[in-house]
Structure formats: C-alpha cells, structure tokens
Amino acid sequence: MSVEQGKMPENMSEPAKLGRREQNKRQTRRRLLDAARHLFAERGAVGTTIEDIADLAGVSRATVFNYFPSKNDLLAALLVSHMDALSVLIDDLLAQELTTAERIVGVFSDFAQETRKIPGYLRALTGELEKDLATIEISTERTTGFENELLRLLAPGVERGEVRTDYPLPFLAQMIGAVYLSSVRRWRQNPDHDVTETFDRAARYAADTLAPRERRAAGSGRYP
C-alpha cells in the first residue's frame, strides 16, 4: 500500500516519527565526529577545515554548522565523548573484582589502547584541548569532571584499606589526575616514547603512592 507524499500512514504515531528523526540526527552527529577524528589524525586539528569534515561525512558545510557552530564546539564534543567513555570504563572496572591498584592501571592502560585505534588522533586532540587550559572556567570544569571520575574509582579502596587516609580523598584524586595528564603531555611531546610502557610505569607509580604507609613499607601495596 502506497503512502501519499507528505502524509503519514494512520498507524504511524508521531513519537515514532520523532524517534526516527532523532535517530537520524544522532547518526549524522556521529558521522561528523568520526570524520573529525580521522582528519585530525591525518592533518591535525589546525590543518582540518569544516569543509574537509563535511566532505568526509558526506554532508553540506551548513549541516556541520547546524551541529557544531565552530571548530571549538566540535572539539568540546569530542572531549565529552571521551569523558562519557571514561565514565563507562570506570563503571566497568568498579563492577569487577579488582584491587584499587588494578583499577588505576586499567584507566591508564585504556589511554594507551585508545592511541592505537586511530594513530595520531589523540595526539592532535589533546594538543588542541591544552590550549584552553589558560581559560580558568574551561580548565576548572574539565579538571573537576575528570577528578570526580577518579574519586569514584578510589572511594571503594578506602573501605577496603587499599587507599591511604592521611590525605583527603579529593587531594589523592587530584594527584592521580596530575600523573595521568602529565603522562599524556610527555607522550605528546615525545612521539618516539612507547605509550604502553610510559603509561604502565605511571600507573604503577600512582597506584603505589596511594597505598597506606604500612602496606608500602611491607611492599604489599605494590602492583604485581
């Protein structure tokens, strides 16, 4: 049975129509972000234009601006996607029977794994995002969000005696975040560094410093 142009079948509800529209919008947004990731990896963020992203995603330049009014908005969306993925990763780590040290190593090793999915992309993205750190409002929001995720990871370890209590937990989350972000910066500045080795060493150091003093003295706080 045919449907007249511009009309919906009587059995098609408005919510279903809206659902398809929203689904199409999400698919288009995903294509734009995927195009940006691959182009950033190939040309860097500075060398990538909105026209390049539109061409690779198969949409018009105007469509890109409908979703992302500027390249900065697109960069912010990419960061949000990574923060969402980090939250999912931490949920997964918390659901497993792991020590706090193993969970920390899991967070650090995830970054190393992600760098291999689209080589060059995270180097370009993190370099662009660091330019915003001079803006207090932006840097505060980003840092707080990251540290809150780390707090979720550390909190269960306090109850199990795996995390030291001579410093406030938010401070410990800040220090773990500082080690992580410093490792990202060093990796980005030194293309020849082995990212897996770099982040594994940093994770083990971070995990060791979190252990209670008595565990560190006995060597039991170290990651095996």
PDB file of C-alpha atoms in Angstrom:
ATOM      1  CA  MET A   1       0.000   0.000   0.000  1.00  0.00           C
ATOM      2  CA  SER A   2       1.466   3.346  -1.021  1.00  0.00           C
ATOM      3  CA  VAL A   3       1.661   6.422   1.133  1.00  0.00           C
ATOM      4  CA  GLU A   4       0.910   9.844  -0.269  1.00  0.00           C
ATOM      5  CA  GLN A   5       3.867  12.209  -0.257  1.00  0.00           C
ATOM      6  CA  GLY A   6       3.941  14.375   2.846  1.00  0.00           C
ATOM      7  CA  LYS A   7       1.477  12.218   4.777  1.00  0.00           C
ATOM      8  CA  MET A   8       1.969   9.539   7.410  1.00  0.00           C
ATOM      9  CA  PRO A   9       0.053   6.263   7.494  1.00  0.00           C
ATOM     10  CA  GLU A  10      -2.723   6.355  10.067  1.00  0.00           C
ATOM     11  CA  ASN A  11      -0.993   3.642  12.104  1.00  0.00           C
ATOM     12  CA  MET A  12       2.277   5.596  12.345  1.00  0.00           C
ATOM     13  CA  SER A  13       2.466   7.567  15.575  1.00  0.00           C
ATOM     14  CA  GLU A  14       4.096  10.969  15.967  1.00  0.00           C
ATOM     15  CA  PRO A  15       6.506   9.620  18.631  1.00  0.00           C
ATOM     16  CA  ALA A  16       7.738   7.030  16.112  1.00  0.00           C
ATOM     17  CA  LYS A  17       8.312   9.769  13.547  1.00  0.00           C
ATOM     18  CA  LEU A  18      10.178  11.877  16.067  1.00  0.00           C
ATOM     19  CA  GLY A  19      12.165   8.837  17.087  1.00  0.00           C
ATOM     20  CA  ARG A  20      13.409   8.327  13.531  1.00  0.00           C
ATOM     21  CA  ARG A  21      14.241  11.991  13.211  1.00  0.00           C
ATOM     22  CA  GLU A  22      16.246  11.931  16.409  1.00  0.00           C
ATOM     23  CA  GLN A  23      17.976   8.751  15.303  1.00  0.00           C
ATOM     24  CA  ASN A  24      18.971  10.382  12.006  1.00  0.00           C
ATOM     25  CA  LYS A  25      20.313  13.404  13.848  1.00  0.00           C
ATOM     26  CA  ARG A  26      22.402  11.202  16.107  1.00  0.00           C
ATOM     27  CA  GLN A  27      23.761   9.255  13.151  1.00  0.00           C
ATOM     28  CA  THR A  28      24.728  12.470  11.379  1.00  0.00           C
ATOM     29  CA  ARG A  29      26.406  13.801  14.511  1.00  0.00           C
ATOM     30  CA  ARG A  30      28.308  10.534  14.895  1.00  0.00           C
ATOM     31  CA  ARG A  31      29.489  10.707  11.268  1.00  0.00           C
ATOM     32  CA  LEU A  32      30.747  14.240  11.788  1.00  0.00           C
ATOM     33  CA  LEU A  33      32.686  13.297  14.904  1.00  0.00           C
ATOM     34  CA  ASP A  34      34.141  10.208  13.223  1.00  0.00           C
ATOM     35  CA  ALA A  35      35.197  12.315  10.240  1.00  0.00           C
ATOM     36  CA  ALA A  36      36.856  14.828  12.558  1.00  0.00           C
ATOM     37  CA  ARG A  37      38.750  12.062  14.361  1.00  0.00           C
ATOM     38  CA  HIS A  38      40.197  10.641  11.160  1.00  0.00           C
ATOM     39  CA  LEU A  39      41.061  14.033   9.692  1.00  0.00           C
ATOM     40  CA  PHE A  40      42.686  15.235  12.911  1.00  0.00           C
ATOM     41  CA  ALA A  41      44.812  12.094  12.876  1.00  0.00           C
ATOM     42  CA  GLU A  42      45.847  12.708   9.275  1.00  0.00           C
ATOM     43  CA  ARG A  43      46.204  16.502   9.159  1.00  0.00           C
ATOM     44  CA  GLY A  44      45.993  17.739  12.733  1.00  0.00           C
ATOM     45  CA  ALA A  45      43.215  19.922  14.086  1.00  0.00           C
ATOM     46  CA  VAL A  46      44.696  23.125  12.654  1.00  0.00           C
ATOM     47  CA  GLY A  47      45.063  21.569   9.214  1.00  0.00           C
ATOM     48  CA  THR A  48      41.461  20.333   9.143  1.00  0.00           C
ATOM     49  CA  THR A  49      38.718  22.622   7.867  1.00  0.00           C
ATOM     50  CA  ILE A  50      34.976  22.447   8.312  1.00  0.00           C
ATOM     51  CA  GLU A  51      34.736  21.784   4.568  1.00  0.00           C
ATOM     52  CA  ASP A  52      37.047  18.780   4.954  1.00  0.00           C
ATOM     53  CA  ILE A  53      34.826  17.354   7.690  1.00  0.00           C
ATOM     54  CA  ALA A  54      31.671  17.961   5.658  1.00  0.00           C
ATOM     55  CA  ASP A  55      33.149  16.231   2.591  1.00  0.00           C
ATOM     56  CA  LEU A  56      34.293  13.157   4.502  1.00  0.00           C
ATOM     57  CA  ALA A  57      30.989  12.870   6.367  1.00  0.00           C
ATOM     58  CA  GLY A  58      29.009  13.315   3.135  1.00  0.00           C
ATOM     59  CA  VAL A  59      27.045  16.363   4.264  1.00  0.00           C
ATOM     60  CA  SER A  60      26.958  20.063   3.448  1.00  0.00           C
ATOM     61  CA  ARG A  61      29.051  22.708   5.171  1.00  0.00           C
ATOM     62  CA  ALA A  62      25.830  24.193   6.533  1.00  0.00           C
ATOM     63  CA  THR A  63      24.932  20.874   8.125  1.00  0.00           C
ATOM     64  CA  VAL A  64      28.209  20.825  10.037  1.00  0.00           C
ATOM     65  CA  PHE A  65      27.475  24.311  11.394  1.00  0.00           C
ATOM     66  CA  ASN A  66      23.996  23.189  12.436  1.00  0.00           C
ATOM     67  CA  TYR A  67      25.599  20.675  14.775  1.00  0.00           C
ATOM     68  CA  PHE A  68      28.821  22.492  15.639  1.00  0.00           C
ATOM     69  CA  PRO A  69      28.791  26.299  15.166  1.00  0.00           C
ATOM     70  CA  SER A  70      32.600  26.377  15.404  1.00  0.00           C
ATOM     71  CA  LYS A  71      35.584  24.061  15.459  1.00  0.00           C
ATOM     72  CA  ASN A  72      35.867  24.715  19.198  1.00  0.00           C
ATOM     73  CA  ASP A  73      32.346  23.332  19.651  1.00  0.00           C
ATOM     74  CA  LEU A  74      33.396  20.234  17.750  1.00  0.00           C
ATOM     75  CA  LEU A  75      36.499  19.834  19.918  1.00  0.00           C
ATOM     76  CA  ALA A  76      34.349  20.191  23.033  1.00  0.00           C
ATOM     77  CA  ALA A  77      32.010  17.483  21.735  1.00  0.00           C
ATOM     78  CA  LEU A  78      34.937  15.150  21.149  1.00  0.00           C
ATOM     79  CA  LEU A  79      36.102  15.739  24.716  1.00  0.00           C
ATOM     80  CA  VAL A  80      32.614  14.993  26.049  1.00  0.00           C
ATOM     81  CA  SER A  81      32.608  11.718  24.123  1.00  0.00           C
ATOM     82  CA  HIS A  82      35.870  10.729  25.813  1.00  0.00           C
ATOM     83  CA  MET A  83      34.594  11.727  29.257  1.00  0.00           C
ATOM     84  CA  ASP A  84      31.483   9.642  28.663  1.00  0.00           C
ATOM     85  CA  ALA A  85      33.681   6.714  27.654  1.00  0.00           C
ATOM     86  CA  LEU A  86      35.791   7.204  30.791  1.00  0.00           C
ATOM     87  CA  SER A  87      32.680   7.066  32.952  1.00  0.00           C
ATOM     88  CA  VAL A  88      31.630   3.811  31.286  1.00  0.00           C
ATOM     89  CA  LEU A  89      35.148   2.408  31.748  1.00  0.00           C
ATOM     90  CA  ILE A  90      35.121   3.216  35.456  1.00  0.00           C
ATOM     91  CA  ASP A  91      31.670   1.666  35.852  1.00  0.00           C
ATOM     92  CA  ASP A  92      33.074  -1.487  34.269  1.00  0.00           C
ATOM     93  CA  LEU A  93      36.193  -1.501  36.467  1.00  0.00           C
ATOM     94  CA  LEU A  94      34.102  -0.998  39.604  1.00  0.00           C
ATOM     95  CA  ALA A  95      31.864  -3.897  38.621  1.00  0.00           C
ATOM     96  CA  GLN A  96      34.845  -6.275  38.505  1.00  0.00           C
ATOM     97  CA  GLU A  97      36.588  -7.905  41.466  1.00  0.00           C
ATOM     98  CA  LEU A  98      39.739  -5.830  41.177  1.00  0.00           C
ATOM     99  CA  THR A  99      42.013  -4.061  43.627  1.00  0.00           C
ATOM    100  CA  THR A 100      42.220  -0.285  43.529  1.00  0.00           C
ATOM    101  CA  ALA A 101      45.723  -0.575  42.074  1.00  0.00           C
ATOM    102  CA  GLU A 102      44.439  -2.786  39.254  1.00  0.00           C
ATOM    103  CA  ARG A 103      41.645  -0.333  38.527  1.00  0.00           C
ATOM    104  CA  ILE A 104      44.086   2.558  38.287  1.00  0.00           C
ATOM    105  CA  VAL A 105      46.245   0.555  35.912  1.00  0.00           C
ATOM    106  CA  GLY A 106      43.085  -0.137  33.903  1.00  0.00           C
ATOM    107  CA  VAL A 107      42.390   3.573  33.459  1.00  0.00           C
ATOM    108  CA  PHE A 108      45.948   4.345  32.366  1.00  0.00           C
ATOM    109  CA  SER A 109      46.229   1.362  30.041  1.00  0.00           C
ATOM    110  CA  ASP A 110      42.942   2.314  28.389  1.00  0.00           C
ATOM    111  CA  PHE A 111      44.527   5.544  27.143  1.00  0.00           C
ATOM    112  CA  ALA A 112      47.432   3.593  25.658  1.00  0.00           C
ATOM    113  CA  GLN A 113      44.984   1.284  23.890  1.00  0.00           C
ATOM    114  CA  GLU A 114      42.937   4.195  22.546  1.00  0.00           C
ATOM    115  CA  THR A 115      46.004   5.792  20.956  1.00  0.00           C
ATOM    116  CA  ARG A 116      46.333   2.780  18.660  1.00  0.00           C
ATOM    117  CA  LYS A 117      42.762   2.859  17.333  1.00  0.00           C
ATOM    118  CA  ILE A 118      43.272   5.972  15.195  1.00  0.00           C
ATOM    119  CA  PRO A 119      47.012   6.737  15.327  1.00  0.00           C
ATOM    120  CA  GLY A 120      47.688  10.451  15.630  1.00  0.00           C
ATOM    121  CA  TYR A 121      44.177  11.443  16.652  1.00  0.00           C
ATOM    122  CA  LEU A 122      44.619  11.698  20.426  1.00  0.00           C
ATOM    123  CA  ARG A 123      47.928  13.475  19.976  1.00  0.00           C
ATOM    124  CA  ALA A 124      46.177  16.145  17.905  1.00  0.00           C
ATOM    125  CA  LEU A 125      43.123  16.372  20.151  1.00  0.00           C
ATOM    126  CA  THR A 126      44.959  16.655  23.457  1.00  0.00           C
ATOM    127  CA  GLY A 127      47.256  19.279  21.972  1.00  0.00           C
ATOM    128  CA  GLU A 128      44.292  21.431  20.952  1.00  0.00           C
ATOM    129  CA  LEU A 129      42.478  20.955  24.255  1.00  0.00           C
ATOM    130  CA  GLU A 130      45.528  22.047  26.214  1.00  0.00           C
ATOM    131  CA  LYS A 131      45.326  25.465  24.564  1.00  0.00           C
ATOM    132  CA  ASP A 132      42.105  26.087  26.505  1.00  0.00           C
ATOM    133  CA  LEU A 133      43.691  25.480  29.902  1.00  0.00           C
ATOM    134  CA  ALA A 134      44.579  29.160  30.204  1.00  0.00           C
ATOM    135  CA  THR A 135      40.850  29.892  30.452  1.00  0.00           C
ATOM    136  CA  ILE A 136      40.003  29.296  34.120  1.00  0.00           C
ATOM    137  CA  GLU A 137      36.330  28.462  33.585  1.00  0.00           C
ATOM    138  CA  ILE A 138      37.093  25.844  30.960  1.00  0.00           C
ATOM    139  CA  SER A 139      40.052  24.262  32.745  1.00  0.00           C
ATOM    140  CA  THR A 140      38.203  24.124  36.071  1.00  0.00           C
ATOM    141  CA  GLU A 141      35.181  22.398  34.565  1.00  0.00           C
ATOM    142  CA  ARG A 142      37.270  19.829  32.710  1.00  0.00           C
ATOM    143  CA  THR A 143      39.605  19.097  35.606  1.00  0.00           C
ATOM    144  CA  THR A 144      36.765  18.774  38.102  1.00  0.00           C
ATOM    145  CA  GLY A 145      34.901  16.341  35.868  1.00  0.00           C
ATOM    146  CA  PHE A 146      37.978  14.170  35.446  1.00  0.00           C
ATOM    147  CA  GLU A 147      38.819  14.178  39.146  1.00  0.00           C
ATOM    148  CA  ASN A 148      35.240  13.296  40.078  1.00  0.00           C
ATOM    149  CA  GLU A 149      35.521  10.166  37.961  1.00  0.00           C
ATOM    150  CA  LEU A 150      38.772   9.257  39.711  1.00  0.00           C
ATOM    151  CA  LEU A 151      37.088   9.818  43.072  1.00  0.00           C
ATOM    152  CA  ARG A 152      34.529   7.175  42.156  1.00  0.00           C
ATOM    153  CA  LEU A 153      37.379   4.795  41.431  1.00  0.00           C
ATOM    154  CA  LEU A 154      39.234   5.446  44.679  1.00  0.00           C
ATOM    155  CA  ALA A 155      36.358   5.574  47.171  1.00  0.00           C
ATOM    156  CA  PRO A 156      35.787   1.793  47.479  1.00  0.00           C
ATOM    157  CA  GLY A 157      39.504   1.315  48.147  1.00  0.00           C
ATOM    158  CA  VAL A 158      39.306   3.375  51.331  1.00  0.00           C
ATOM    159  CA  GLU A 159      36.779   0.969  52.838  1.00  0.00           C
ATOM    160  CA  ARG A 160      38.960  -1.989  51.869  1.00  0.00           C
ATOM    161  CA  GLY A 161      42.116  -0.469  53.337  1.00  0.00           C
ATOM    162  CA  GLU A 162      43.776  -0.147  49.927  1.00  0.00           C
ATOM    163  CA  VAL A 163      43.921   3.657  49.856  1.00  0.00           C
ATOM    164  CA  ARG A 164      45.794   5.803  52.346  1.00  0.00           C
ATOM    165  CA  THR A 165      43.772   8.077  54.627  1.00  0.00           C
ATOM    166  CA  ASP A 166      46.456  10.514  55.748  1.00  0.00           C
ATOM    167  CA  TYR A 167      45.448  12.800  52.867  1.00  0.00           C
ATOM    168  CA  PRO A 168      41.916  13.821  51.844  1.00  0.00           C
ATOM    169  CA  LEU A 169      40.487  11.644  49.087  1.00  0.00           C
ATOM    170  CA  PRO A 170      39.860  14.601  46.724  1.00  0.00           C
ATOM    171  CA  PHE A 171      43.549  15.511  47.027  1.00  0.00           C
ATOM    172  CA  LEU A 172      44.564  11.958  46.132  1.00  0.00           C
ATOM    173  CA  ALA A 173      42.277  12.090  43.084  1.00  0.00           C
ATOM    174  CA  GLN A 174      43.949  15.350  42.083  1.00  0.00           C
ATOM    175  CA  MET A 175      47.397  13.764  42.346  1.00  0.00           C
ATOM    176  CA  ILE A 176      46.398  10.708  40.299  1.00  0.00           C
ATOM    177  CA  GLY A 177      44.887  13.042  37.710  1.00  0.00           C
ATOM    178  CA  ALA A 178      48.086  15.091  37.664  1.00  0.00           C
ATOM    179  CA  VAL A 179      50.187  11.982  36.990  1.00  0.00           C
ATOM    180  CA  TYR A 180      47.794  10.943  34.212  1.00  0.00           C
ATOM    181  CA  LEU A 181      47.703  14.349  32.497  1.00  0.00           C
ATOM    182  CA  SER A 182      51.445  14.813  32.846  1.00  0.00           C
ATOM    183  CA  SER A 183      51.935  11.427  31.182  1.00  0.00           C
ATOM    184  CA  VAL A 184      49.672  12.496  28.315  1.00  0.00           C
ATOM    185  CA  ARG A 185      51.690  15.694  27.886  1.00  0.00           C
ATOM    186  CA  ARG A 186      55.037  13.921  27.912  1.00  0.00           C
ATOM    187  CA  TRP A 187      53.803  11.317  25.447  1.00  0.00           C
ATOM    188  CA  ARG A 188      52.529  14.015  23.110  1.00  0.00           C
ATOM    189  CA  GLN A 189      55.832  15.896  23.249  1.00  0.00           C
ATOM    190  CA  ASN A 190      57.882  12.758  22.581  1.00  0.00           C
ATOM    191  CA  PRO A 191      56.496  10.838  19.592  1.00  0.00           C
ATOM    192  CA  ASP A 192      59.130   8.120  19.976  1.00  0.00           C
ATOM    193  CA  HIS A 193      58.021   7.192  23.501  1.00  0.00           C
ATOM    194  CA  ASP A 194      56.451   3.773  23.920  1.00  0.00           C
ATOM    195  CA  VAL A 195      52.981   4.810  25.071  1.00  0.00           C
ATOM    196  CA  THR A 196      52.249   1.423  26.656  1.00  0.00           C
ATOM    197  CA  GLU A 197      55.438   1.428  28.704  1.00  0.00           C
ATOM    198  CA  THR A 198      55.036   5.095  29.644  1.00  0.00           C
ATOM    199  CA  PHE A 199      51.509   4.697  30.955  1.00  0.00           C
ATOM    200  CA  ASP A 200      52.162   1.366  32.613  1.00  0.00           C
ATOM    201  CA  ARG A 201      55.036   2.868  34.597  1.00  0.00           C
ATOM    202  CA  ALA A 202      52.984   5.947  35.502  1.00  0.00           C
ATOM    203  CA  ALA A 203      50.047   3.795  36.610  1.00  0.00           C
ATOM    204  CA  ARG A 204      52.205   1.618  38.833  1.00  0.00           C
ATOM    205  CA  TYR A 205      53.765   4.680  40.424  1.00  0.00           C
ATOM    206  CA  ALA A 206      50.336   6.238  41.022  1.00  0.00           C
ATOM    207  CA  ALA A 207      48.997   3.008  42.494  1.00  0.00           C
ATOM    208  CA  ASP A 208      51.991   2.641  44.810  1.00  0.00           C
ATOM    209  CA  THR A 209      51.653   6.166  46.177  1.00  0.00           C
ATOM    210  CA  LEU A 210      48.004   5.523  47.061  1.00  0.00           C
ATOM    211  CA  ALA A 211      48.688   2.536  49.291  1.00  0.00           C
ATOM    212  CA  PRO A 212      48.600   3.046  53.094  1.00  0.00           C
ATOM    213  CA  ARG A 213      52.002   3.547  54.689  1.00  0.00           C
ATOM    214  CA  GLU A 214      52.087   0.127  56.321  1.00  0.00           C
ATOM    215  CA  ARG A 215      51.357  -1.559  53.031  1.00  0.00           C
ATOM    216  CA  ARG A 216      54.038   0.402  51.237  1.00  0.00           C
ATOM    217  CA  ALA A 217      56.548  -0.486  53.984  1.00  0.00           C
ATOM    218  CA  ALA A 218      55.690  -4.172  53.633  1.00  0.00           C
ATOM    219  CA  GLY A 219      55.687  -3.988  49.845  1.00  0.00           C
ATOM    220  CA  SER A 220      52.102  -5.249  49.717  1.00  0.00           C
ATOM    221  CA  GLY A 221      50.805  -2.006  48.252  1.00  0.00           C
ATOM    222  CA  ARG A 222      52.718  -2.508  45.033  1.00  0.00           C
ATOM    223  CA  TYR A 223      51.004  -3.633  41.902  1.00  0.00           C
ATOM    224  CA  PRO A 224      52.240  -7.116  40.977  1.00  0.00           C
TER     225      PRO A 224
END
